[in-house]
Amino acid sequence: MITEHEAAVDALLRKPFPETAYGRRAAFGGADHHVVRLSASPEFWEDRSEDVVGPAREAIEGEHDLLAQALSARWGPAESVSLLPPAHDDAVTEFFGNWTGEMLAWSCPEFGRWVGLAVVQADPELPFELFVAVSNGPHPPGDAAPRAEGQPTGAAGP
């Protein structure tokens, strides 16, 4: 599955940005970004117990972590980007910021783009979803200075 996710990232890095916005929540983009859902858990309308939700969350987080390891092997350590307000500088951080407080991001200078990765859940009865985003620019917006994963907000990366 991770190979499929990596292939999706590669395709998005090479895909031209459209002149006008396209798509809906599972796959959308605009003049400077693409966002795609890579994976989703079942919904939790019938049972929101930890016995049901916990394994689903762990499975999606496991996919996230494996893909993050693969991307870090290619582009170095991820930057941990805070999505807490007022960090919503663009469509990608606004989308992720609606559902989670943080995303991992990698600069991909050979493409002049950056890649963002996050697990989101819109509401407790809705699925956990693994999303990847590709956006224009040398690094993700939001923080004044990028920081390595695990460093506190406001600390400069190495």
Coordinates of N, CA and C in Angstrom, one line a residue:
M1 N 0.8 -1.2 0.0 CA 0.0 0.0 0.0 C 0.9 1.3 0.0
I2 N 2.0 1.2 0.7 CA 2.8 2.4 0.8 C 3.4 2.7 -0.6
T3 N 3.7 1.7 -1.4 CA 4.2 1.9 -2.7 C 3.1 2.7 -3.5
E4 N 1.9 2.3 -3.4 CA 0.8 3.0 -4.1 C 0.7 4.5 -3.6
H5 N 0.9 4.7 -2.3 CA 0.8 6.0 -1.8 C 2.0 6.9 -2.3
E6 N 3.2 6.3 -2.4 CA 4.4 7.0 -2.9 C 4.1 7.3 -4.4
A7 N 3.5 6.4 -5.1 CA 3.2 6.6 -6.6 C 2.3 7.8 -6.7
A8 N 1.3 7.9 -5.8 CA 0.3 9.0 -5.9 C 1.1 10.3 -5.6
V9 N 2.0 10.3 -4.6 CA 2.8 11.5 -4.3 C 3.6 11.9 -5.6
D10 N 4.2 10.9 -6.2 CA 5.0 11.2 -7.4 C 4.2 11.8 -8.5
A11 N 3.0 11.2 -8.7 CA 2.1 11.7 -9.7 C 1.7 13.1 -9.5
L12 N 1.4 13.5 -8.2 CA 1.0 14.8 -7.9 C 2.1 15.8 -8.0
L13 N 3.3 15.4 -7.7 CA 4.5 16.3 -7.9 C 4.7 16.7 -9.4
R14 N 4.3 15.7 -10.3 CA 4.5 16.0 -11.7 C 3.3 16.6 -12.4
K15 N 2.2 16.5 -11.7 CA 0.9 17.0 -12.3 C 0.9 18.5 -12.3
P16 N 0.7 19.1 -13.5 CA 0.6 20.6 -13.6 C -0.6 21.1 -12.7
F17 N -0.4 22.2 -12.2 CA -1.5 22.9 -11.5 C -2.5 23.4 -12.5
P18 N -3.8 23.3 -12.2 CA -4.8 23.8 -13.2 C -5.0 25.3 -13.1
E19 N -5.5 25.9 -14.1 CA -5.8 27.3 -14.1 C -7.0 27.6 -13.2
T20 N -7.9 26.7 -13.1 CA -9.1 26.9 -12.3 C -9.3 25.7 -11.3
A21 N -10.0 26.0 -10.2 CA -10.1 24.9 -9.2 C -10.9 23.8 -9.7
Y22 N -10.6 22.6 -9.1 CA -11.3 21.4 -9.5 C -11.6 20.5 -8.3
G23 N -12.6 19.6 -8.5 CA -12.8 18.5 -7.5 C -13.6 18.9 -6.3
R24 N -13.6 17.9 -5.4 CA -14.3 18.0 -4.1 C -13.4 17.5 -3.0
R25 N -13.9 17.2 -1.9 CA -13.1 17.0 -0.7 C -12.1 15.8 -0.8
A26 N -12.5 14.7 -1.5 CA -11.6 13.6 -1.6 C -10.4 13.8 -2.6
A27 N -10.6 14.7 -3.5 CA -9.5 15.1 -4.5 C -9.9 16.4 -5.0
F28 N -9.0 17.4 -4.8 CA -9.3 18.8 -5.3 C -8.0 19.5 -5.5
G29 N -8.1 20.6 -6.2 CA -6.9 21.4 -6.4 C -7.2 22.8 -6.9
G30 N -6.2 23.5 -7.2 CA -6.3 24.9 -7.7 C -5.1 25.3 -8.4
A31 N -4.9 26.6 -8.6 CA -3.8 27.1 -9.3 C -2.4 26.9 -8.7
D32 N -2.4 26.5 -7.4 CA -1.1 26.2 -6.8 C -1.1 25.0 -5.9
H33 N -2.1 24.1 -6.0 CA -2.1 22.9 -5.1 C -2.9 21.8 -5.7
H34 N -2.6 20.6 -5.2 CA -3.5 19.4 -5.3 C -3.6 18.8 -3.9
V35 N -4.7 18.2 -3.6 CA -5.0 17.5 -2.3 C -5.7 16.3 -2.7
V36 N -5.3 15.1 -2.2 CA -5.9 13.8 -2.5 C -6.0 13.0 -1.2
R37 N -7.1 12.3 -1.0 CA -7.3 11.3 0.0 C -6.6 10.0 -0.4
L38 N -5.7 9.5 0.3 CA -5.0 8.3 0.0 C -5.7 7.1 0.6
S39 N -6.3 7.3 1.8 CA -6.9 6.1 2.5 C -8.0 6.6 3.5
A40 N -8.9 5.8 3.8 CA -9.9 6.2 4.8 C -10.4 4.9 5.6
S41 N -10.7 5.1 6.8 CA -11.2 4.1 7.7 C -12.8 4.0 7.4
P42 N -13.4 3.0 8.0 CA -14.9 3.0 7.9 C -15.4 4.2 8.8
E43 N -16.7 4.5 8.6 CA -17.4 5.5 9.4 C -17.8 4.8 10.7
F44 N -18.2 5.7 11.6 CA -18.5 5.2 13.0 C -19.9 5.6 13.4
W45 N -20.8 5.6 12.5 CA -22.2 6.0 12.9 C -22.8 5.0 13.9
E46 N -22.6 3.7 13.7 CA -23.2 2.7 14.6 C -22.5 2.5 15.9
D47 N -21.2 2.6 15.9 CA -20.5 2.3 17.1 C -19.2 3.2 17.2
R48 N -19.2 4.1 18.2 CA -18.0 5.0 18.3 C -17.2 4.5 19.6
S49 N -17.3 3.3 20.0 CA -16.6 2.8 21.1 C -15.1 2.7 20.8
E50 N -14.2 2.8 21.7 CA -12.8 2.8 21.5 C -12.4 1.4 20.9
D51 N -13.1 0.4 21.2 CA -12.8 -0.9 20.6 C -13.0 -0.9 19.1
V52 N -13.8 -0.1 18.6 CA -14.0 0.1 17.1 C -13.1 1.2 16.6
V53 N -13.2 2.3 17.2 CA -12.5 3.5 16.7 C -10.9 3.4 16.8
G54 N -10.5 2.8 17.9 CA -9.0 2.7 18.2 C -8.3 2.0 17.1
P55 N -8.7 0.8 16.8 CA -8.0 0.0 15.7 C -8.0 0.8 14.3
A56 N -9.1 1.4 14.0 CA -9.2 2.1 12.8 C -8.3 3.3 12.8
R57 N -8.2 4.0 13.9 CA -7.3 5.2 14.0 C -5.8 4.7 13.9
E58 N -5.5 3.6 14.6 CA -4.2 3.1 14.6 C -3.8 2.6 13.2
A59 N -4.7 2.0 12.4 CA -4.4 1.6 11.0 C -4.0 2.8 10.1
I60 N -4.8 3.8 10.2 CA -4.6 5.0 9.3 C -3.3 5.7 9.8
E61 N -3.1 5.8 11.1 CA -1.9 6.4 11.6 C -0.7 5.6 11.2
G62 N -0.8 4.3 11.2 CA 0.3 3.4 10.7 C 0.6 3.7 9.3
E63 N -0.4 3.8 8.4 CA -0.1 4.2 7.0 C 0.6 5.5 6.9
H64 N 0.1 6.5 7.7 CA 0.7 7.8 7.8 C 2.2 7.7 8.1
D65 N 2.5 6.9 9.2 CA 3.9 6.8 9.7 C 4.8 6.1 8.7
L66 N 4.3 5.1 8.0 CA 5.1 4.4 7.0 C 5.4 5.3 5.8
L67 N 4.4 6.0 5.3 CA 4.6 6.9 4.2 C 5.5 8.0 4.6
A68 N 5.4 8.6 5.8 CA 6.3 9.6 6.3 C 7.7 9.1 6.4
Q69 N 7.9 7.9 6.8 CA 9.3 7.3 6.8 C 9.8 7.3 5.3
A70 N 9.0 6.8 4.4 CA 9.4 6.7 3.0 C 9.8 8.1 2.4
L71 N 8.9 9.1 2.7 CA 9.2 10.4 2.2 C 10.4 11.0 2.9
S72 N 10.6 10.8 4.1 CA 11.8 11.3 4.8 C 13.1 10.6 4.3
A73 N 13.0 9.4 3.8 CA 14.1 8.7 3.2 C 14.5 9.4 1.9
R74 N 13.5 10.0 1.2 CA 13.8 10.7 0.0 C 14.2 12.2 0.2
W75 N 13.6 12.9 1.1 CA 13.8 14.3 1.2 C 14.3 14.8 2.5
G76 N 14.7 13.9 3.4 CA 15.1 14.3 4.7 C 14.0 14.4 5.7
P77 N 14.3 14.8 6.9 CA 13.3 14.8 8.0 C 12.1 15.8 7.6
A78 N 11.0 15.4 8.1 CA 9.8 16.2 7.8 C 9.8 17.4 8.7
E79 N 9.2 18.5 8.3 CA 8.9 19.7 9.1 C 7.5 19.4 9.7
S80 N 7.4 19.7 11.0 CA 6.1 19.6 11.6 C 5.5 21.0 11.6
V81 N 4.4 21.2 10.9 CA 3.8 22.5 10.6 C 2.6 22.6 11.5
S82 N 2.5 23.6 12.4 CA 1.4 23.9 13.2 C 0.3 24.5 12.3
L83 N -0.9 24.0 12.4 CA -2.1 24.5 11.7 C -3.0 25.2 12.5
L84 N -2.6 25.6 13.7 CA -3.5 26.3 14.6 C -3.5 27.8 14.1
P85 N -4.7 28.4 14.2 CA -4.8 29.8 13.7 C -3.7 30.7 14.3
P86 N -3.2 31.6 13.6 CA -3.6 32.1 12.3 C -2.8 31.5 11.1
A87 N -2.4 30.2 11.1 CA -1.5 29.6 10.2 C -2.1 29.4 8.8
H88 N -3.4 29.7 8.6 CA -4.0 29.3 7.3 C -3.7 30.3 6.2
D89 N -2.5 30.2 5.7 CA -2.1 31.1 4.6 C -2.5 30.7 3.2
D90 N -2.9 29.5 3.1 CA -3.2 29.0 1.7 C -4.3 27.9 1.8
A91 N -4.7 27.4 0.6 CA -5.8 26.4 0.6 C -5.5 25.1 1.3
V92 N -4.2 24.7 1.2 CA -3.8 23.4 1.8 C -3.8 23.6 3.3
T93 N -3.2 24.6 3.9 CA -3.2 24.7 5.4 C -4.6 25.0 5.9
E94 N -5.4 25.7 5.1 CA -6.8 26.0 5.6 C -7.5 24.6 5.6
F95 N -7.4 23.8 4.6 CA -8.1 22.5 4.6 C -7.7 21.7 5.7
F96 N -6.4 21.4 5.8 CA -5.9 20.6 6.9 C -6.2 21.2 8.3
G97 N -6.1 22.5 8.4 CA -6.3 23.2 9.7 C -7.7 23.1 10.2
N98 N -8.7 22.8 9.3 CA -10.1 22.6 9.7 C -10.3 21.3 10.5
W99 N -9.4 20.4 10.3 CA -9.6 19.0 10.8 C -8.5 18.5 11.7
T100 N -7.3 19.2 11.7 CA -6.2 18.7 12.5 C -5.3 19.9 12.9
G101 N -4.5 19.8 13.9 CA -3.7 20.9 14.4 C -2.3 20.9 13.8
E102 N -1.9 19.9 13.1 CA -0.6 19.7 12.6 C -0.5 18.9 11.3
M103 N 0.5 19.1 10.5 CA 0.8 18.3 9.4 C 2.3 18.1 9.3
L104 N 2.7 17.1 8.6 CA 4.1 16.9 8.3 C 4.3 17.4 6.9
A105 N 5.5 18.0 6.6 CA 5.7 18.6 5.3 C 7.2 18.4 4.9
W106 N 7.4 18.2 3.6 CA 8.8 18.1 3.1 C 8.9 19.0 1.9
S107 N 10.1 19.7 1.8 CA 10.4 20.5 0.7 C 10.9 19.6 -0.4
C108 N 10.5 19.8 -1.6 CA 10.9 19.1 -2.8 C 11.5 20.0 -3.8
P109 N 12.7 20.5 -3.6 CA 13.2 21.6 -4.4 C 13.4 21.2 -5.9
E110 N 13.6 19.9 -6.2 CA 13.7 19.5 -7.6 C 12.4 19.8 -8.3
F111 N 11.3 19.9 -7.6 CA 10.0 20.2 -8.3 C 9.5 21.6 -8.0
G112 N 10.2 22.3 -7.1 CA 9.7 23.7 -6.8 C 8.4 23.6 -6.0
R113 N 8.2 22.5 -5.3 CA 7.0 22.3 -4.6 C 7.3 21.7 -3.2
W114 N 6.2 21.6 -2.4 CA 6.3 20.9 -1.1 C 5.2 19.9 -1.0
V115 N 5.4 18.9 -0.1 CA 4.4 17.8 0.1 C 4.0 17.9 1.6
G116 N 2.7 17.9 1.8 CA 2.1 17.8 3.1 C 1.4 16.5 3.4
L117 N 1.4 16.0 4.6 CA 0.7 14.8 4.9 C 0.1 14.9 6.3
A118 N -1.2 14.4 6.4 CA -1.9 14.5 7.7 C -3.0 13.5 7.7
V119 N -3.3 13.1 8.9 CA -4.5 12.3 9.2 C -5.6 13.2 9.7
V120 N -6.8 13.2 9.1 CA -7.9 14.1 9.6 C -9.1 13.2 9.9
Q121 N -9.9 13.8 10.8 CA -11.3 13.3 11.1 C -12.2 14.5 11.3
A122 N -13.2 14.6 10.4 CA -14.0 15.8 10.4 C -15.0 15.8 11.6
D123 N -15.5 14.7 12.0 CA -16.4 14.5 13.1 C -16.2 13.1 13.7
P124 N -16.6 12.9 14.9 CA -16.4 11.6 15.6 C -17.0 10.4 14.8
E125 N -18.2 10.6 14.1 CA -18.8 9.5 13.4 C -18.2 9.3 12.0
L126 N -17.4 10.2 11.6 CA -16.8 10.1 10.2 C -15.5 9.4 10.2
P127 N -15.0 8.9 9.1 CA -13.8 8.2 9.1 C -12.5 9.0 9.3
F128 N -11.5 8.3 9.7 CA -10.2 8.8 9.7 C -9.7 8.8 8.3
E129 N -9.0 9.8 7.8 CA -8.6 9.9 6.4 C -7.2 10.4 6.4
L130 N -6.4 9.7 5.5 CA -5.0 10.1 5.2 C -5.0 10.9 4.0
F131 N -4.6 12.2 4.1 CA -4.5 13.1 2.9 C -3.1 13.5 2.7
V132 N -2.8 13.6 1.4 CA -1.5 14.2 0.9 C -1.8 15.4 0.1
A133 N -1.0 16.4 0.2 CA -1.1 17.6 -0.5 C 0.2 18.0 -1.2
V134 N 0.2 18.5 -2.4 CA 1.3 19.1 -3.1 C 1.0 20.5 -3.4
S135 N 1.9 21.4 -3.0 CA 1.7 22.8 -3.3 C 2.9 23.5 -3.8
N136 N 2.7 24.6 -4.4 CA 3.8 25.4 -5.0 C 4.6 26.1 -3.9
G137 N 5.9 26.2 -4.2 CA 6.8 26.9 -3.3 C 7.9 26.1 -2.6
P138 N 8.9 26.7 -2.1 CA 10.0 26.0 -1.5 C 9.7 25.2 -0.2
H139 N 8.8 25.8 0.6 CA 8.4 25.1 1.9 C 7.0 25.6 2.3
P140 N 6.3 24.8 3.1 CA 5.0 25.2 3.5 C 4.9 26.5 4.2
P141 N 3.7 27.2 4.0 CA 3.5 28.4 4.7 C 3.1 28.2 6.1
G142 N 3.0 29.3 6.9 CA 2.4 29.1 8.3 C 3.5 29.6 9.3
D143 N 4.5 28.8 9.5 CA 5.5 29.2 10.5 C 6.5 30.1 9.9
A144 N 7.0 31.0 10.7 CA 8.0 32.0 10.2 C 9.2 31.3 9.7
A145 N 9.6 30.2 10.4 CA 10.8 29.4 10.0 C 10.4 28.0 10.1
P146 N 10.7 27.1 9.1 CA 10.4 25.7 9.2 C 11.1 25.1 10.4
R147 N 10.5 24.1 11.0 CA 11.2 23.4 12.1 C 11.2 21.9 11.8
A148 N 12.1 21.2 12.4 CA 12.2 19.8 12.2 C 11.1 19.1 13.1
E149 N 10.6 18.0 12.7 CA 9.6 17.3 13.4 C 10.1 17.1 14.9
G150 N 9.2 17.4 15.8 CA 9.5 17.2 17.2 C 9.9 18.4 17.9
Q151 N 10.3 19.5 17.1 CA 10.7 20.7 17.8 C 9.5 21.5 18.1
P152 N 9.6 22.3 19.2 CA 8.4 23.1 19.6 C 8.1 24.2 18.6
T153 N 6.9 24.7 18.6 CA 6.5 25.8 17.7 C 7.4 27.0 17.9
G154 N 7.8 27.6 16.8 CA 8.7 28.8 16.9 C 10.1 28.5 16.9
A155 N 10.5 27.3 17.0 CA 12.0 26.9 17.0 C 12.4 26.7 15.6
A156 N 13.6 27.2 15.3 CA 14.1 27.1 13.9 C 14.6 25.7 13.7
G157 N 14.4 25.1 12.5 CA 14.9 23.8 12.2 C 16.4 23.8 12.0
P158 N 17.0 22.6 12.0 CA 18.5 22.6 11.8 C 19.0 23.1 10.6

